[in-house]
Amino acid sequence: MATQEPDEYPVGETVQGAVSFGAALTLWREHRRTSKKKLAAAMGFDPSYISHVEAGRHAAGEEFARKAESVLNAGGALWRAWRAEGTVRAPGAAVVEGLVVDEDHARLHYDGRLYRPNQRRRLFNGGAEPVTRYLMRISVDRYPGQPERSNALYRARPLTFDELALTASCDGEPMIWRPKQDRDSFKEAWLCLENERGRFPLYPGQRALLEYGYAVDDQRWGLWFQRAVRLPTRHLSVELVFPAALDPMVWGTETSTTAEAVPLRTPIFRSVTTIPDEVGEQVVFTWATDDPPVGARYRLEWRFRARDGDADQPRPELRTASDRMKAAGIVQHGDPILSRAARLFDLPAEAEAASDVLDRLFAAMQRVREHHVFGKGMGLAAPQIGISRAAAIVQPPDPNTEPLVLLNPRVIGSSAETDEQYEGCLSFFDVRGLVPRPLRLEVEHTRLDGQRSIIVLDTGLARLAGHEIDHLYGRLYTHRMRDGVEPIPVEQYRGTGQAWSYR
C-alpha cells in the first residue's frame, strides 16, 4: 500500500520563516512510526542526541542531517530543511560538529611569589560520540628571547607534576588526570571524565563546566600568559590579578595561521580593587573577545614597574619573523653547522645522549610555537639548535597527533610522482620557497634501543620529514628549488601562497 508523504510542517516551528530541522525530523520520524531509540540506533547516534535536535537545543551537523535523510527516506525534505535552517541561523549559532567551547575564561593570580592559573571552560558536545577526556597543556619560559638561559634553568629545576598540584573538576565532580607528555618546561595531561566513584562522559548534545588549576613559582614562570584557540570557541576572556604595590603594566598581541603577531584588536581594561582574603590592593586586568578563529593565539605580557631594576625584566625587541626564531634559539642561515652533515648516533650505546638531544628539540619546538602558529605542521632538526647530531622531530598538523621522532634517518625510497609546494624554514623564516618533493618517502630510522625501523610517509608528512632529513645532511630547501626560482618574502607569500592541498 502506498503511503502519502507529508506536505506541510507543524505551525510555529520555524526559524525566520524557514522550517526548523528539528520539527522536520520529528514529523518524518513519527510518519515512519520510528521511535527516537530506533532512529538513533539506525543512525549510530545516542537517543539523547535525537531529543536535543528535535527540541532545538542542538544544531545538527551535516553528517547527522544526511544520515537522517537516508534512514527516514524523506525524499530530500530533511536535507532541504537542514540547508534552509543553516542559511538563516544566527552567526553565534552556526552548525557545529565535535567539541565546542561556549565560554573559555582564564584567571591568573600572582601573589608576589606564586602564579596560580585557573581555567574554566564551558563545553558543548556537538559530535556524534561521547567525550571521555580533555587535553590540557602547561608551558613555561622564564626568559623569553634567552633560550640557553631558560634551558639551563629547567634542566636544573624542571617542573614536576607533584609541584604543579594539578586539580580538575567537571560540573563540580573531581576528575582524575593522566600524564601525556612530561618535559622539563612543558606538560600535557589528559583530564579524564571519571574518578574513583565512576565515569561521567559528556554525551552528544550535552554541556558541562570543566575547571582546572595549578601553581608555578615565579622563578620558573615568565612575564607572559598565552591562550591558544584549539577548538571552536564562542567567547574567550582572560583576567590577570597582580598586587598593586608592584605597579603592573600589561599589553598583548595576537597571532594566527595567516598573520604574524599584531596588537590585540580589543582593549585590556584595568581596575583596582580589594579582593577578600588577599593582602592589600590588587590590580585586575581583563580582556575578552568573541568568536576567536581556531588557530589563533593571544599573548598577554607584563612588567612590574616597581621591579624595573631587576636584571630579569628587559627583553629584546623582536621585529621580524627571523628575529623571533633567533630569540627562540634557532640557528640562523649562514651558520656553518647548517651546511655540514650531522654525526650519527651509536645506538643503543648513546641512547642517553640521544634522549638529551630529543628533550632539547622538544623544548625548542615549544619555544618556537610561542612565536608562530603552524597550520601545516612543523619540524626541527638538531643542527638548527646548534647540535650536529642526526636527530629530528616532525609534528603533524594535528597537534593531538604524536610527533614523529627520527634518529639517524635516511631516505631509502621515494615515489616518482612529485608536487611543488611552498615551504618555510625556521633558520631563515622571513621568506618562503616553492619546493618540489616526492609525494611519498620510505624512511629508515633507528630507535633508542638500536632497532631499525622503516616507515612510509605520504604527502604533507613526507614533505615535512624530507625537509628535516635534508637538514641532517647539510642541505636547505633552497638546494631543491628549480633553477631560476627564488624564495619570496613572507609578506608576498601571504598574498599568493596556499595551504598544502592534495587530491
XYZ file of C-alpha atoms in Angstrom:
503
model
C 0.000 0.000 0.000
C 1.389 3.406 -0.920
C 1.860 5.948 1.832
C 1.217 9.639 1.443
C 4.230 11.781 2.284
C 3.627 14.840 4.495
C 3.457 18.071 2.543
C 3.420 20.608 5.335
C 5.111 21.176 8.649
C 3.780 21.968 12.139
C 2.733 25.588 12.578
C 5.076 27.757 14.630
C 8.161 25.509 14.345
C 10.089 27.828 12.042
C 13.278 29.880 12.063
C 12.798 33.299 10.456
C 10.174 31.846 8.139
C 12.081 28.635 7.280
C 11.084 25.283 8.713
C 13.286 24.152 11.574
C 15.218 20.965 11.036
C 14.188 19.658 14.466
C 10.496 19.996 13.638
C 11.000 18.324 10.264
C 12.887 15.467 11.905
C 10.066 14.919 14.415
C 7.444 14.912 11.675
C 9.267 12.395 9.487
C 10.229 10.150 12.403
C 6.612 9.970 13.554
C 5.417 9.499 9.984
C 7.707 6.478 9.674
C 6.457 5.245 13.077
C 10.025 5.151 14.396
C 10.976 5.804 18.000
C 13.917 8.008 18.935
C 15.714 4.938 20.214
C 15.287 3.033 16.930
C 16.243 6.055 14.839
C 19.338 6.645 16.971
C 20.401 3.007 16.597
C 19.920 3.103 12.814
C 21.924 6.335 12.522
C 24.643 5.435 15.016
C 23.816 8.267 17.436
C 22.773 8.388 21.092
C 18.980 8.719 21.679
C 19.585 11.842 23.798
C 21.180 13.454 20.749
C 17.947 12.902 18.755
C 15.971 14.504 21.589
C 18.198 17.580 21.693
C 17.983 18.076 17.923
C 14.198 17.714 17.821
C 13.781 20.119 20.748
C 16.017 22.689 19.061
C 18.602 22.605 21.838
C 21.328 21.500 19.421
C 22.113 22.487 15.823
C 22.605 19.256 13.889
C 25.700 18.769 11.776
C 25.828 17.832 8.122
C 26.645 14.172 8.809
C 23.601 13.862 11.072
C 21.300 15.534 8.509
C 22.457 13.255 5.690
C 22.014 10.123 7.785
C 18.552 11.199 8.946
C 17.528 11.877 5.340
C 18.764 8.443 4.269
C 17.334 6.408 7.171
C 13.895 8.083 7.089
C 13.798 8.146 3.264
C 12.422 11.683 3.320
C 12.726 12.350 -0.405
C 15.115 15.238 0.179
C 12.813 17.100 2.580
C 15.060 16.716 5.631
C 18.132 17.724 3.698
C 16.359 20.816 2.358
C 15.185 21.735 5.860
C 18.717 21.438 7.217
C 20.134 23.528 4.357
C 17.446 26.193 4.791
C 17.975 26.394 8.534
C 21.718 26.733 8.032
C 21.283 29.775 5.781
C 19.267 31.711 8.369
C 20.959 30.602 11.574
C 22.487 33.437 13.578
C 26.301 33.767 13.416
C 26.610 32.736 17.032
C 24.621 29.545 16.447
C 26.350 28.116 13.399
C 26.299 24.407 12.681
C 28.839 22.694 14.888
C 30.304 19.226 14.916
C 32.598 17.909 17.599
C 33.565 19.565 20.863
C 32.819 23.291 21.142
C 33.805 25.775 23.862
C 30.867 28.039 24.644
C 32.908 30.039 27.143
C 36.636 29.998 27.904
C 37.756 32.042 30.909
C 41.290 32.027 32.313
C 42.261 33.719 35.567
C 45.916 34.166 36.518
C 46.633 35.360 40.040
C 50.107 36.363 41.248
C 50.722 36.976 44.944
C 54.314 38.156 44.634
C 55.724 34.630 44.775
C 53.401 32.128 43.087
C 51.436 32.244 39.839
C 48.120 30.414 40.087
C 46.316 29.915 36.760
C 42.724 28.702 36.823
C 40.992 27.670 33.592
C 37.229 27.485 33.267
C 35.679 26.132 30.066
C 32.015 25.543 29.367
C 31.962 22.721 26.815
C 29.307 21.529 24.391
C 29.489 18.161 22.659
C 28.245 18.766 19.126
C 29.638 15.490 17.845
C 28.241 12.020 17.484
C 30.350 10.287 20.156
C 30.644 10.762 23.929
C 33.677 12.739 25.142
C 35.634 10.967 27.871
C 38.770 13.110 28.233
C 40.156 16.590 27.584
C 43.756 17.536 26.768
C 45.344 20.336 28.834
C 48.787 21.897 28.400
C 51.219 23.792 30.609
C 54.142 25.614 29.008
C 56.549 27.955 30.760
C 59.530 30.031 29.658
C 61.165 32.145 32.340
C 63.450 34.045 29.952
C 61.785 34.636 26.553
C 64.431 35.512 23.986
C 67.163 33.830 26.051
C 66.747 30.103 25.273
C 70.074 28.940 26.682
C 69.296 30.617 29.977
C 65.836 29.047 30.067
C 67.208 25.625 29.119
C 69.767 25.769 31.898
C 67.109 26.805 34.417
C 64.712 23.966 33.598
C 67.455 21.366 33.424
C 68.459 22.363 36.943
C 64.886 22.871 38.214
C 62.409 21.019 35.972
C 58.704 21.384 36.529
C 57.143 18.309 38.094
C 53.506 17.278 38.242
C 53.828 16.944 42.018
C 54.833 20.602 42.356
C 52.108 21.774 39.992
C 49.451 20.204 42.249
C 47.053 19.967 39.305
C 43.373 19.694 40.216
C 40.386 19.402 37.857
C 36.608 19.078 38.066
C 33.619 18.699 35.758
C 30.386 20.300 36.979
C 31.909 20.202 40.447
C 32.779 16.499 40.245
C 36.514 15.822 40.830
C 38.343 14.417 37.788
C 41.385 12.200 37.609
C 44.179 13.047 35.182
C 46.869 11.083 33.353
C 50.187 12.491 32.022
C 50.610 12.559 28.231
C 53.912 14.453 27.870
C 56.316 15.249 30.691
C 59.157 17.595 29.685
C 61.245 19.927 31.816
C 59.242 23.053 30.911
C 56.261 21.574 29.074
C 53.497 19.324 30.342
C 50.433 17.724 28.777
C 47.821 15.733 30.651
C 44.522 14.067 29.845
C 41.766 15.298 32.154
C 39.503 12.256 32.371
C 35.765 12.486 32.938
C 35.903 9.913 35.680
C 37.058 9.404 39.259
C 37.225 6.580 41.764
C 33.427 6.710 42.140
C 32.579 6.304 38.467
C 32.543 7.813 34.983
C 30.570 10.786 33.665
C 31.112 11.146 29.887
C 29.900 14.236 28.045
C 27.323 12.808 25.644
C 26.299 14.353 22.304
C 24.089 17.381 22.855
C 25.183 17.855 26.482
C 27.057 20.731 28.135
C 29.462 20.694 31.068
C 31.650 23.115 33.014
C 35.271 21.965 33.184
C 37.714 23.686 35.562
C 41.347 23.057 36.372
C 44.156 24.859 38.150
C 47.767 24.542 39.232
C 50.616 26.656 40.643
C 54.134 27.634 39.493
C 56.653 29.742 41.417
C 57.806 33.000 39.835
C 61.365 31.721 39.405
C 60.104 29.430 36.640
C 57.180 31.435 35.227
C 57.890 34.122 32.641
C 56.194 37.501 32.373
C 53.602 36.279 29.875
C 50.420 34.234 29.639
C 49.124 32.779 26.383
C 45.739 31.451 25.305
C 45.634 29.168 22.244
C 42.329 28.517 20.449
C 42.369 24.817 19.566
C 38.591 24.211 19.456
C 35.707 26.300 18.066
C 35.152 28.905 20.776
C 32.266 31.359 21.267
C 33.755 33.632 23.913
C 37.298 33.920 25.286
C 38.284 36.016 28.283
C 41.388 36.467 30.438
C 41.755 38.015 33.893
C 45.150 38.911 35.398
C 45.336 39.797 39.093
C 48.537 41.397 40.436
C 49.489 43.168 43.689
C 49.021 46.913 43.203
C 52.299 47.527 45.047
C 54.178 46.079 42.037
C 52.747 48.805 39.752
C 51.966 46.347 36.917
C 51.673 47.282 33.239
C 50.048 44.872 30.737
C 49.914 44.676 26.929
C 49.136 41.935 24.430
C 49.481 40.542 20.915
C 47.602 38.062 18.763
C 48.872 35.622 16.143
C 47.042 33.412 13.667
C 47.817 30.891 10.950
C 47.754 33.691 8.364
C 49.397 36.617 10.141
C 52.369 37.490 12.299
C 51.924 38.962 15.780
C 49.875 42.182 15.930
C 48.494 44.168 18.883
C 45.268 42.858 20.413
C 42.281 44.153 18.483
C 40.221 44.762 21.625
C 41.381 46.757 24.669
C 42.653 45.482 28.001
C 40.726 47.017 30.898
C 42.383 47.917 34.193
C 40.743 48.277 37.604
C 41.948 48.484 41.200
C 40.103 46.544 43.858
C 40.440 44.875 47.223
C 39.812 41.153 46.901
C 38.601 39.276 50.007
C 41.291 37.147 51.641
C 44.030 38.991 49.704
C 46.629 41.273 51.253
C 46.473 44.887 50.083
C 45.055 46.313 46.880
C 45.030 44.269 43.689
C 45.131 45.468 40.102
C 42.862 43.474 37.816
C 43.370 43.425 34.046
C 40.586 41.923 31.924
C 40.461 41.205 28.213
C 37.907 39.368 26.076
C 36.970 38.561 22.502
C 34.054 36.819 20.774
C 34.283 34.035 18.173
C 38.104 33.822 18.015
C 39.292 31.814 14.973
C 40.635 28.320 15.536
C 44.440 28.503 15.442
C 44.617 31.988 16.968
C 46.924 32.662 19.911
C 46.541 35.569 22.310
C 49.543 36.509 24.402
C 49.375 38.893 27.369
C 52.669 40.247 28.678
C 53.519 42.481 31.599
C 56.191 44.207 33.600
C 56.242 45.235 37.223
C 57.491 48.780 37.227
C 58.316 48.563 40.918
C 60.878 45.906 39.936
C 62.282 47.623 36.854
C 65.752 47.488 38.331
C 65.734 43.673 38.154
C 68.035 42.181 35.538
C 65.318 39.714 34.542
C 62.946 42.355 33.197
C 64.427 43.578 29.864
C 63.874 41.560 26.709
C 64.957 42.256 23.144
C 62.574 43.814 20.628
C 61.659 41.206 18.019
C 60.857 42.952 14.737
C 60.895 40.169 12.130
C 59.982 36.501 11.926
C 63.675 35.605 11.839
C 64.257 37.742 14.952
C 61.646 35.669 16.774
C 63.153 32.381 15.643
C 66.602 33.539 16.718
C 65.183 34.541 20.098
C 63.705 31.036 20.400
C 67.203 29.578 19.989
C 67.087 28.624 16.292
C 70.428 28.787 14.433
C 70.133 31.197 11.517
C 71.170 30.925 7.863
C 74.907 31.374 7.353
C 75.988 29.374 10.382
C 78.421 26.630 9.212
C 76.565 23.943 11.192
C 73.689 24.131 8.692
C 75.902 23.194 5.749
C 77.528 20.022 7.072
C 76.242 16.515 7.713
C 75.290 15.695 11.301
C 77.042 12.926 13.206
C 75.126 9.658 13.583
C 74.297 8.175 16.998
C 75.768 4.832 18.026
C 72.612 3.232 19.387
C 71.851 1.873 21.881
C 75.243 2.855 23.384
C 74.435 6.579 23.002
C 70.779 6.280 23.992
C 71.199 8.723 26.888
C 72.849 11.322 24.651
C 70.143 10.881 22.019
C 67.401 11.307 24.645
C 69.019 14.528 25.833
C 69.079 15.909 22.272
C 65.421 14.968 21.796
C 64.477 16.725 25.040
C 66.250 19.863 23.845
C 64.462 19.650 20.496
C 61.063 19.338 22.176
C 61.852 22.327 24.403
C 62.940 24.402 21.394
C 59.800 23.447 19.457
C 57.673 24.665 22.312
C 59.539 27.991 22.374
C 59.030 28.336 18.628
C 55.278 27.707 18.982
C 55.046 30.686 21.299
C 56.125 32.910 18.393
C 54.216 31.404 15.471
C 51.183 29.254 14.657
C 51.908 26.300 12.351
C 48.786 25.313 10.466
C 50.584 22.756 8.265
C 52.675 21.098 10.955
C 56.294 21.807 11.776
C 59.656 20.129 12.236
C 63.018 20.804 13.816
C 66.435 19.210 13.276
C 69.240 19.134 15.850
C 71.653 21.304 13.756
C 69.035 24.068 13.938
C 69.570 24.304 17.695
C 73.354 24.111 17.380
C 73.769 20.340 17.855
C 75.428 18.493 14.978
C 73.775 15.121 15.674
C 71.367 13.137 13.481
C 68.089 13.779 15.296
C 64.890 15.494 14.180
C 61.277 15.800 15.281
C 58.275 16.258 12.981
C 54.916 17.410 14.362
C 51.942 16.636 12.064
C 49.336 19.376 11.511
C 47.015 17.873 14.138
C 48.597 18.917 17.477
C 46.957 15.931 19.191
C 48.867 13.503 16.949
C 52.057 12.094 18.398
C 55.184 13.696 16.894
C 57.468 11.652 14.643
C 60.916 11.141 16.199
C 63.738 10.481 13.731
C 67.182 9.271 14.818
C 69.780 8.524 12.129
C 67.099 8.796 9.405
C 67.783 8.185 5.738
C 65.512 8.070 2.719
C 65.654 4.602 1.151
C 62.904 5.081 -1.424
C 60.665 7.741 -2.934
C 57.813 7.979 -5.408
C 58.363 9.131 -8.970
C 55.336 11.384 -8.589
C 56.172 14.791 -7.108
C 54.465 18.048 -6.401
C 55.593 21.603 -5.700
C 54.546 23.485 -2.582
C 55.742 26.476 -0.581
C 57.957 25.717 2.419
C 59.370 27.828 5.204
C 62.491 27.214 7.271
C 62.944 28.391 10.852
C 66.567 29.238 10.021
C 65.508 31.926 7.504
C 61.865 32.483 8.325
C 61.350 35.808 6.571
C 60.884 34.071 3.188
C 59.052 31.096 1.660
C 60.235 28.916 -1.220
C 58.440 26.815 -3.841
C 59.994 23.360 -3.461
C 59.380 20.165 -5.488
C 59.376 16.940 -3.425
C 58.201 13.334 -3.840
C 54.657 12.600 -2.713
C 55.841 9.506 -0.847
C 59.005 8.674 1.088
C 60.287 5.473 2.607
C 62.443 6.372 5.592
C 64.660 4.121 7.686
C 65.470 5.318 11.192
C 66.835 3.874 14.427
C 65.085 3.605 17.767
C 66.795 4.292 21.073
C 67.157 0.561 21.646
C 69.164 0.270 18.424
C 66.442 -1.418 16.389
C 65.956 -0.122 12.861
C 62.516 0.696 11.548
C 61.123 1.642 8.140
C 58.157 3.997 7.804
C 56.228 5.146 4.746
C 55.159 8.792 4.709
C 52.767 10.432 2.274
C 52.013 13.973 1.018
C 52.394 16.661 3.703
C 54.072 14.429 6.272
C 56.541 13.242 3.621
C 57.328 16.883 2.838
C 57.849 17.792 6.485
C 60.089 14.792 7.123
C 62.047 15.316 3.888
C 62.762 18.919 4.888
C 64.164 17.888 8.274
C 66.167 14.944 6.932
C 67.780 17.340 4.449
C 68.961 19.437 7.423
C 70.777 16.403 8.814
C 72.752 16.126 5.582
C 73.641 19.825 5.389
C 71.009 20.731 2.805
C 68.455 23.569 2.867
C 65.265 23.632 0.842
C 66.826 26.209 -1.483
C 69.038 23.392 -2.838
C 65.924 21.652 -4.157
C 64.257 24.635 -5.803
C 64.106 24.749 -9.583
C 66.681 26.857 -11.432
C 65.567 30.430 -11.719
C 63.068 30.170 -8.827
C 63.883 32.229 -5.751
C 62.296 32.442 -2.283
C 59.733 35.201 -1.881
C 59.198 37.486 1.150
C 56.700 36.132 3.644
C 54.514 39.215 3.036
C 54.237 38.295 -0.647
C 53.634 34.645 0.227
C 50.575 35.604 2.247
C 49.121 37.042 -0.926
C 49.948 34.172 -3.291
C 50.779 31.057 -1.275
C 48.158 28.449 -0.473
C 47.939 25.836 2.238
C 49.244 22.446 1.148
C 46.467 20.517 -0.559
C 46.390 17.080 -2.138
C 43.832 15.161 -4.109
